[in-house]
Structures are given as C-alpha cells and as structure tokens.
mmCIF file of C-alpha atoms in Angstrom:
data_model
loop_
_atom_site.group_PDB
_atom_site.id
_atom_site.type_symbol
_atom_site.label_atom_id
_atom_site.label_comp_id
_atom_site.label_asym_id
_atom_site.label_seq_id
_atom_site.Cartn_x
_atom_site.Cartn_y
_atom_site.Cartn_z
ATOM 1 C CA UNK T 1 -4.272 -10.706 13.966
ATOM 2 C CA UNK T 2 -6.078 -9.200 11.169
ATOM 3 C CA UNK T 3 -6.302 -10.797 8.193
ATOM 4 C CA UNK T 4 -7.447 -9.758 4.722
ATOM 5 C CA UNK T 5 -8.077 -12.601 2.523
ATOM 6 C CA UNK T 6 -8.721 -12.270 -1.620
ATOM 7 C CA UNK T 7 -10.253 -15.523 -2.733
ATOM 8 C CA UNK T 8 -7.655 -15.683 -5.898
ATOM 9 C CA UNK T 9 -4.113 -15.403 -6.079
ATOM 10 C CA UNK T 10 -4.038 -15.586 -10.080
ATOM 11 C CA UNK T 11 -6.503 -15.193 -12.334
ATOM 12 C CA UNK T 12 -6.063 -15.399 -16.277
ATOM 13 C CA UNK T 13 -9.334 -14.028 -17.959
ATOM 14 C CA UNK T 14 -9.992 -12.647 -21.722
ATOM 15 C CA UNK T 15 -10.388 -9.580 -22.937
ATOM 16 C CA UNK T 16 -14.348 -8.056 -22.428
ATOM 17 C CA UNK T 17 -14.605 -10.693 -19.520
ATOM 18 C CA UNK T 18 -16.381 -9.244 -16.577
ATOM 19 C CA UNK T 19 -14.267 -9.876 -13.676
ATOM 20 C CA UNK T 20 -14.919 -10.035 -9.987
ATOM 21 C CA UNK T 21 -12.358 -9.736 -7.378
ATOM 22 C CA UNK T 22 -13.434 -10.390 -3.553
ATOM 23 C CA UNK T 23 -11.679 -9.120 -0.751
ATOM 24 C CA UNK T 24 -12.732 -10.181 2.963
ATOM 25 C CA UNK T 25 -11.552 -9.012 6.012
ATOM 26 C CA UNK T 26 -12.194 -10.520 9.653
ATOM 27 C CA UNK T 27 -11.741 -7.525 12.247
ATOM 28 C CA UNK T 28 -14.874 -5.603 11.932
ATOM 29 C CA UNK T 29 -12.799 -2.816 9.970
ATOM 30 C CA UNK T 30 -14.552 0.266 8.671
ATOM 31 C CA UNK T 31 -12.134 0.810 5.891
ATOM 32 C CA UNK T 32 -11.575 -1.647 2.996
ATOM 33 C CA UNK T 33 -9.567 -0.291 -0.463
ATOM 34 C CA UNK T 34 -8.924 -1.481 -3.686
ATOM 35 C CA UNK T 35 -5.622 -0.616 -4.902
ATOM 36 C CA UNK T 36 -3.367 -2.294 -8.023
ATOM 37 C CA UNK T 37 0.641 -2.547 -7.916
ATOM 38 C CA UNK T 38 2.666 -1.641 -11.219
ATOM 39 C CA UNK T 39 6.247 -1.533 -11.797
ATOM 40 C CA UNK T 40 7.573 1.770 -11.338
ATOM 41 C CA UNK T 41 4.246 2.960 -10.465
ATOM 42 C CA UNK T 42 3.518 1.926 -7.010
ATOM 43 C CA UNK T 43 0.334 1.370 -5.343
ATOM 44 C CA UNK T 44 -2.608 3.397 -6.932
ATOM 45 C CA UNK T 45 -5.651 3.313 -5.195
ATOM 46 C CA UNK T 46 -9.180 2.769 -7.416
ATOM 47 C CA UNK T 47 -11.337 2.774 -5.362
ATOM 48 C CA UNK T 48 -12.213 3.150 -1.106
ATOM 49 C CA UNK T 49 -15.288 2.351 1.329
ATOM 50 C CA UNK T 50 -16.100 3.721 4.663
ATOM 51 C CA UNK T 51 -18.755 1.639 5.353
ATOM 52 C CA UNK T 52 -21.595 -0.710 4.171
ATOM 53 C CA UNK T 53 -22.948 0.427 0.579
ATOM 54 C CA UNK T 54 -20.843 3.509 0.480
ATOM 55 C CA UNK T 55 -17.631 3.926 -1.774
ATOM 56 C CA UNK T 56 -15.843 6.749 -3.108
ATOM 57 C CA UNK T 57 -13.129 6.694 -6.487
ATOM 58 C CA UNK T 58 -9.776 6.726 -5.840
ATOM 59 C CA UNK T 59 -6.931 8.154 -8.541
ATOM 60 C CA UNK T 60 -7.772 5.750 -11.081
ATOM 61 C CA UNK T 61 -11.737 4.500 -10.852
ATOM 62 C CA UNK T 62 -11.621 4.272 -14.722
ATOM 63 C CA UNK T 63 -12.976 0.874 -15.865
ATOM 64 C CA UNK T 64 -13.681 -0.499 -12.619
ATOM 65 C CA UNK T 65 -16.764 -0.277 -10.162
ATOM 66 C CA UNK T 66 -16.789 -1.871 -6.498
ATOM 67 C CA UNK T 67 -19.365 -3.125 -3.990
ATOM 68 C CA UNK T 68 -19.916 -3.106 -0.418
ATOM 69 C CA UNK T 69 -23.256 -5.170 0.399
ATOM 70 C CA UNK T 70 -21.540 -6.203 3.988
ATOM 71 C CA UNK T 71 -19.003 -4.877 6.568
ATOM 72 C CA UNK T 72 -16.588 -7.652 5.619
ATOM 73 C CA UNK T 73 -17.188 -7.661 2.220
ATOM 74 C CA UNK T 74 -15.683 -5.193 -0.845
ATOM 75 C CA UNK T 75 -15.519 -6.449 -4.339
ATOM 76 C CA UNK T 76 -13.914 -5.184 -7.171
ATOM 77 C CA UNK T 77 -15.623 -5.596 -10.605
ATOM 78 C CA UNK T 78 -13.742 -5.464 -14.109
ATOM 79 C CA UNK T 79 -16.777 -4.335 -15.881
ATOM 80 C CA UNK T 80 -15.186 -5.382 -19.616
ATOM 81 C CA UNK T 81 -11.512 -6.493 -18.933
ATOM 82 C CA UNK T 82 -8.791 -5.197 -21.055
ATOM 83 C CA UNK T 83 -5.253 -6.094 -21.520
ATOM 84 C CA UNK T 84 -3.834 -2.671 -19.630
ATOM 85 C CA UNK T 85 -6.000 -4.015 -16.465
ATOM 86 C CA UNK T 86 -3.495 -7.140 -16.138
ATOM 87 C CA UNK T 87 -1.245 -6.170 -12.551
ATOM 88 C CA UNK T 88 -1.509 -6.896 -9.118
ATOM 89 C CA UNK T 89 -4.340 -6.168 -7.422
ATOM 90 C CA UNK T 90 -4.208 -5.767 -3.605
ATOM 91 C CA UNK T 91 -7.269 -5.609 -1.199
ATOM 92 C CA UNK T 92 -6.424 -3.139 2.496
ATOM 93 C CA UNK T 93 -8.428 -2.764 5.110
ATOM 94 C CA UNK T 94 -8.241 -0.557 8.158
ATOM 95 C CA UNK T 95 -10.006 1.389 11.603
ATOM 96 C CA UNK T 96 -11.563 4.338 10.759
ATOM 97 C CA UNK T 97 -9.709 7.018 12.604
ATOM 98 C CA UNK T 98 -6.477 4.838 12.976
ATOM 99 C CA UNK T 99 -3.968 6.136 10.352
ATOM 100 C CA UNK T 100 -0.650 5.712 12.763
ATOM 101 C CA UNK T 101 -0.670 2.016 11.801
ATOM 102 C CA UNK T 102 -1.801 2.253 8.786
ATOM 103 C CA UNK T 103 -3.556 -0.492 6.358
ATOM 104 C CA UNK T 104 -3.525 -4.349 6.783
ATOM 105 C CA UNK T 105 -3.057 -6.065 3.095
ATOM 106 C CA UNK T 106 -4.119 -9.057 1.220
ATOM 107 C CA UNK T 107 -1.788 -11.318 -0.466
ATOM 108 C CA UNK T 108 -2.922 -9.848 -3.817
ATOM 109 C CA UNK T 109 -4.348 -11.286 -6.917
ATOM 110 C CA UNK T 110 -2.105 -11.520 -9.942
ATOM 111 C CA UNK T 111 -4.949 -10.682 -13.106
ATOM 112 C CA UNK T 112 -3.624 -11.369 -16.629
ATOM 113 C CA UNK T 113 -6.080 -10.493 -19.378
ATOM 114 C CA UNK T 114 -5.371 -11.876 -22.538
ATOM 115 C CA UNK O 1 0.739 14.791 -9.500
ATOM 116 C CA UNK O 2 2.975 12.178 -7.503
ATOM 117 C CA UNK O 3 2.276 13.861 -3.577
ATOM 118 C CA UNK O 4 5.202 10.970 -2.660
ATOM 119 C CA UNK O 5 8.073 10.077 -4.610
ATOM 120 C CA UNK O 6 10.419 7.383 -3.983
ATOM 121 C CA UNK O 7 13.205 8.056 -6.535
ATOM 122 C CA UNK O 8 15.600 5.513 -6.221
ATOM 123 C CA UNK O 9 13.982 2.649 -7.954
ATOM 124 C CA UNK O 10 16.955 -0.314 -6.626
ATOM 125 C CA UNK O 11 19.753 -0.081 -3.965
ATOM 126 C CA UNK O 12 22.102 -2.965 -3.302
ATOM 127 C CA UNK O 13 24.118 -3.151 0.317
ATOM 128 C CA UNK O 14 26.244 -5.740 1.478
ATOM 129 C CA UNK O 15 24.854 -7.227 4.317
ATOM 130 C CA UNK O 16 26.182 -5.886 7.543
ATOM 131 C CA UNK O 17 25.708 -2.630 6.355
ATOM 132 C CA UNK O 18 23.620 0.211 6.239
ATOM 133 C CA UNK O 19 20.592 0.403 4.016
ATOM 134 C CA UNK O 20 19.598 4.184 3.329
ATOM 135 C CA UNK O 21 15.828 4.253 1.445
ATOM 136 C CA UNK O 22 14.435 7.783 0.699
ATOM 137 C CA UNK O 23 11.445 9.669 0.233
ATOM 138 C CA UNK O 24 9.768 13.081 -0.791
ATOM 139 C CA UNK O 25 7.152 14.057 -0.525
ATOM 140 C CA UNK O 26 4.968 17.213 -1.753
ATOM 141 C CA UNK O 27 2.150 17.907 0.144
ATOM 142 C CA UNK O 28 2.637 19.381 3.574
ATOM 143 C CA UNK O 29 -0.819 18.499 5.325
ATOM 144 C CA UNK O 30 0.811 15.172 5.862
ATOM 145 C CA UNK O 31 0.377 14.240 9.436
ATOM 146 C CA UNK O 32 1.829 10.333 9.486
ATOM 147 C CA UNK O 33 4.319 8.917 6.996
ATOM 148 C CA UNK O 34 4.805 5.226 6.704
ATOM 149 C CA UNK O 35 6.967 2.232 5.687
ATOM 150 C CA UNK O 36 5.658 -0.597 4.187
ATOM 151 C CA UNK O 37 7.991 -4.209 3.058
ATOM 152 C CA UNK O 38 6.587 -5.772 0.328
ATOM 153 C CA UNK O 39 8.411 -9.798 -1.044
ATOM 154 C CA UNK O 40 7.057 -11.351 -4.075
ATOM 155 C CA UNK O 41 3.396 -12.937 -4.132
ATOM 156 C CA UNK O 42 2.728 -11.294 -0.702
ATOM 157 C CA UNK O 43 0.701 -7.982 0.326
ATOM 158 C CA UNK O 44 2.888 -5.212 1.802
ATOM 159 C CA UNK O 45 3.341 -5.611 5.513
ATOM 160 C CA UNK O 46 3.500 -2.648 8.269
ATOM 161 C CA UNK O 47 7.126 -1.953 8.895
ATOM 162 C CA UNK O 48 7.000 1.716 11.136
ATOM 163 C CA UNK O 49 5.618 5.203 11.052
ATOM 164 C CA UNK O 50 6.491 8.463 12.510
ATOM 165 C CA UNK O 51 3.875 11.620 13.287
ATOM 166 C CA UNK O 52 4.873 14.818 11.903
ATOM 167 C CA UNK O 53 5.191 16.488 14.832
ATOM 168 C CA UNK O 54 8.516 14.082 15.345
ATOM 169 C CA UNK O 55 11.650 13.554 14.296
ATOM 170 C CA UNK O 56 12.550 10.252 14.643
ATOM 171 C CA UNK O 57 11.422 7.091 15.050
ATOM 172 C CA UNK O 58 13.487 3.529 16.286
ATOM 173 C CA UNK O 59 12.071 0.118 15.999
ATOM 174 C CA UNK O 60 15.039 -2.270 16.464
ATOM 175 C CA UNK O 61 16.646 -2.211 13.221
ATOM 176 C CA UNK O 62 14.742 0.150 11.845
ATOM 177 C CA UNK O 63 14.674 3.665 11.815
ATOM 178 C CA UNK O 64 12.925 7.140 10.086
ATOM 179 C CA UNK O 65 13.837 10.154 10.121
ATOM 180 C CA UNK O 66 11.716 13.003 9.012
ATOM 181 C CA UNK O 67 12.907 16.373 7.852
ATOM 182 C CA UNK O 68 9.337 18.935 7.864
ATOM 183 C CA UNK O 69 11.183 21.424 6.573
ATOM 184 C CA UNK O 70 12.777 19.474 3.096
ATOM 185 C CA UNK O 71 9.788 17.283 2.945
ATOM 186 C CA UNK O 72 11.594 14.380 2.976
ATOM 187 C CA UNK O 73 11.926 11.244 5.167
ATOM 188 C CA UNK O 74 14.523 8.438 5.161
ATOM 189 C CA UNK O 75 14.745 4.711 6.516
ATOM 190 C CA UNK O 76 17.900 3.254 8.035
ATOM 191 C CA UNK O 77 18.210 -0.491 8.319
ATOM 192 C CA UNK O 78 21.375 -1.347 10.512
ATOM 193 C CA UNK O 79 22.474 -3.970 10.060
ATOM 194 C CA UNK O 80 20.972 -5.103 6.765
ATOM 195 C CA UNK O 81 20.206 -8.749 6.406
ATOM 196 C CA UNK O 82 19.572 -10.974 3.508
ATOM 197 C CA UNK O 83 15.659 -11.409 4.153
ATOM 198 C CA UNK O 84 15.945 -7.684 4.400
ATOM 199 C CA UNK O 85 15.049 -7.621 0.519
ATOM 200 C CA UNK O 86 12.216 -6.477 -0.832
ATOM 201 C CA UNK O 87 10.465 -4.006 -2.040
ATOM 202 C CA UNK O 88 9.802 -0.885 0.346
ATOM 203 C CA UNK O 89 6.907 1.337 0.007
ATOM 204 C CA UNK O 90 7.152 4.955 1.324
ATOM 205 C CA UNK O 91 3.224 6.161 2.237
ATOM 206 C CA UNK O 92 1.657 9.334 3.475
ATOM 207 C CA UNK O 93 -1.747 9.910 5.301
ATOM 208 C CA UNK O 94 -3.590 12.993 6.210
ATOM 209 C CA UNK O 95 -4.961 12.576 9.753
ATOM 210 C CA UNK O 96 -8.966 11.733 10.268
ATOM 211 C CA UNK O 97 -11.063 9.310 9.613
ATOM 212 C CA UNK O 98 -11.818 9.796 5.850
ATOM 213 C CA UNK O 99 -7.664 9.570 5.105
ATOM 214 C CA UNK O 100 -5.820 7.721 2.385
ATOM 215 C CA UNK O 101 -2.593 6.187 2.004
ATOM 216 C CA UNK O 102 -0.741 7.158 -0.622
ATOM 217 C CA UNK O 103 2.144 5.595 -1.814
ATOM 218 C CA UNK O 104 5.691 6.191 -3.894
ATOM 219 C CA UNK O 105 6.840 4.150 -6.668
ATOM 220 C CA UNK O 106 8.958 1.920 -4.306
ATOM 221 C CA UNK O 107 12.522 0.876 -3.730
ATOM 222 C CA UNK O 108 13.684 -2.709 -4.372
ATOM 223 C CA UNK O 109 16.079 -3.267 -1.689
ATOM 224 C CA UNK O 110 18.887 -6.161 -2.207
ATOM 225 C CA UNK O 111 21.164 -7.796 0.328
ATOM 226 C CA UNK O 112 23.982 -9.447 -0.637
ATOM 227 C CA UNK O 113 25.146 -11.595 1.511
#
C-alpha cells in the first residue's frame, strides 16, 4: 500500500514563526500536493510538484513556498506564520498520468498559530 | 470560482437507509469525478470514481451516478451504516498527467443508528 506520512500531527507555533511541514511518500510517486482543509471550504490546494525541484502554485500559494530536493520528499514552508494559516494541512501524492484513482493522503497536520 | 460545489453541508439518515450526497459541478472538461471519505484526525481515503464517458458506477454499497448533461453527480450508500459517517468529498480531475483534483466544500454524513 501506499503510504504518505507527515512527520506531525499537531503543531502549535507563534505568530512570524517560520514553519516547516514534511510530507514523505514511499511509492516512487511523481505527484506530491500540498493542500489545507477548512470548514465549509473544502480542500484548497497551495501548492503541486511533478517532479524533483519543480513545483507549480495552486489556488492559494499566498504566504507559503514548498520544496522538492528528492522524489519522496515535498515540504511545505510557513515563511512568517499568521493566525489565518491555523487549519489542517494535508500532504497527497499520486502517478503521473493516473487520475482514475485519484490521490493517496496523509493523516494531516493540525497547525494552530497563536 | 468554485468549478465543484457540494451544497448540502450535513445530511442525517437512519441507518438502514439510503444516503443521497450531491454534487455540481461547473466546468465541463472534467473527464473523472471522484469520492473521497474523510473521519476526524485522518486524511481522506479513496472511496470510487466514474469516467465521463459513463453513467454509473457500483462498488458494493456504493454507487455514482453522473448526469453530463446537468453537470451533476450523486452518491448512493445502501444500506447506510453507522461507521458510514464522515465527511465526503466530491473531486473533479481533468485527464493527463499535469491534472488536479479539485474538491467541493464537503458533506458531513451522519448515521444514526
């Protein structure tokens, strides 16, 4: 099975922090995303990779910056946390070229800023 | 601009009966449309898809139904269980390599048993 593992489940960090959120998958997937989970919102996506040092914005890039340094790897970086970045942020990965089945997800990282 | 809308923020079904989520959606290059099942402290897990090019899709309990020409798709859980609640995620994806997800709002599904 493919699994998606985010090294924190909560995190409670203060405001202007810089905060990094890693995301590691184990089945060689091209694909790796960044999205964050509000109510009433949904999932909105930040930011996306294709592959190794390559990343494009998603709907709602503003305030946060990523890296991709290896395959398995994609980090999310709070570059100067605020308190409207608290929510749940949820790591995906996927094949390229494989949308039928969709995205496999972390278990999410529950940020508070305070 | 919200390509996929999940409208119905809660439902509650006895269980035994049949769970009706919905979903519209507003862009028509769509080629796959998905369900994900989301519980508390978890990451959403795959539930089922359907291609555009169909109509219908049955996975046990589960099933979608896709309507091209309302641009609007629907998930029938029959019989609905207790650990049937959570939250359920309607998603779209354009086909090709480069495509996104994207997801409605989500529907908090409850049980009651």
């Amino acid at each position: 099975d493919v699994k998606v593992t985010q090294s924190s489940r909560y995190l409670v960090k203060r405001t202007g922090e810089k905060v990094f959120l890693e995301c590691v998958q184990d089945m060689d997937h091209e694909n790796m995303f960044w999205y964050r989970q509000d109510p009433g919102l949904g999932l909105r996506l930040i930011y996306f990779s294709y592959d190794v040092k390559m990343k494009e914005k998603g709907d709602i890039p503003e305030g946060y910056s990523v890296s991709r340094e290896k395959k398995e790897r994609f980090s999310l970086i709070l570059e100067s946390a605020s308190t409207n970045q608290t929510s749940m942020y949820l790591c995906a990965s996927s094949l390229w070229g494989s949308p039928l089945y969709g995205y496999t997800f972390g278990s999410g990282t529950r940020l508070t800023v305070v | 601009d919200q390509q996929v809308k999940q409208n119905s923020p809660s439902l509650s079904v006895q269980e035994g009966r049949i769970s009706i989520l919905n979903c519209d959606y507003t862009n028509s290059m769509f080629d796959y449309f998905l369900w994900y099942k989301k519980y508390p402290a978890e990451g959403p897990t795959f539930l089922i898809s359907i291609s555009s090019i169909k109509d219908k899709n049955e996975d046990g309990r589960f099933t979608v139904f896709l309507n091209k020409s309302a641009k609007h798709l629907s998930l029938h859980i029959v019989p609905s269980q207790p650990g049937d609640s959570a939250v359920y995620f309607c998603a779209a994806i354009t086909s090709g390599n480069t495509g996104k997800l994207i997801f409605g709002q989500g529907t908090t599904l409850q049980v009651k048993p």
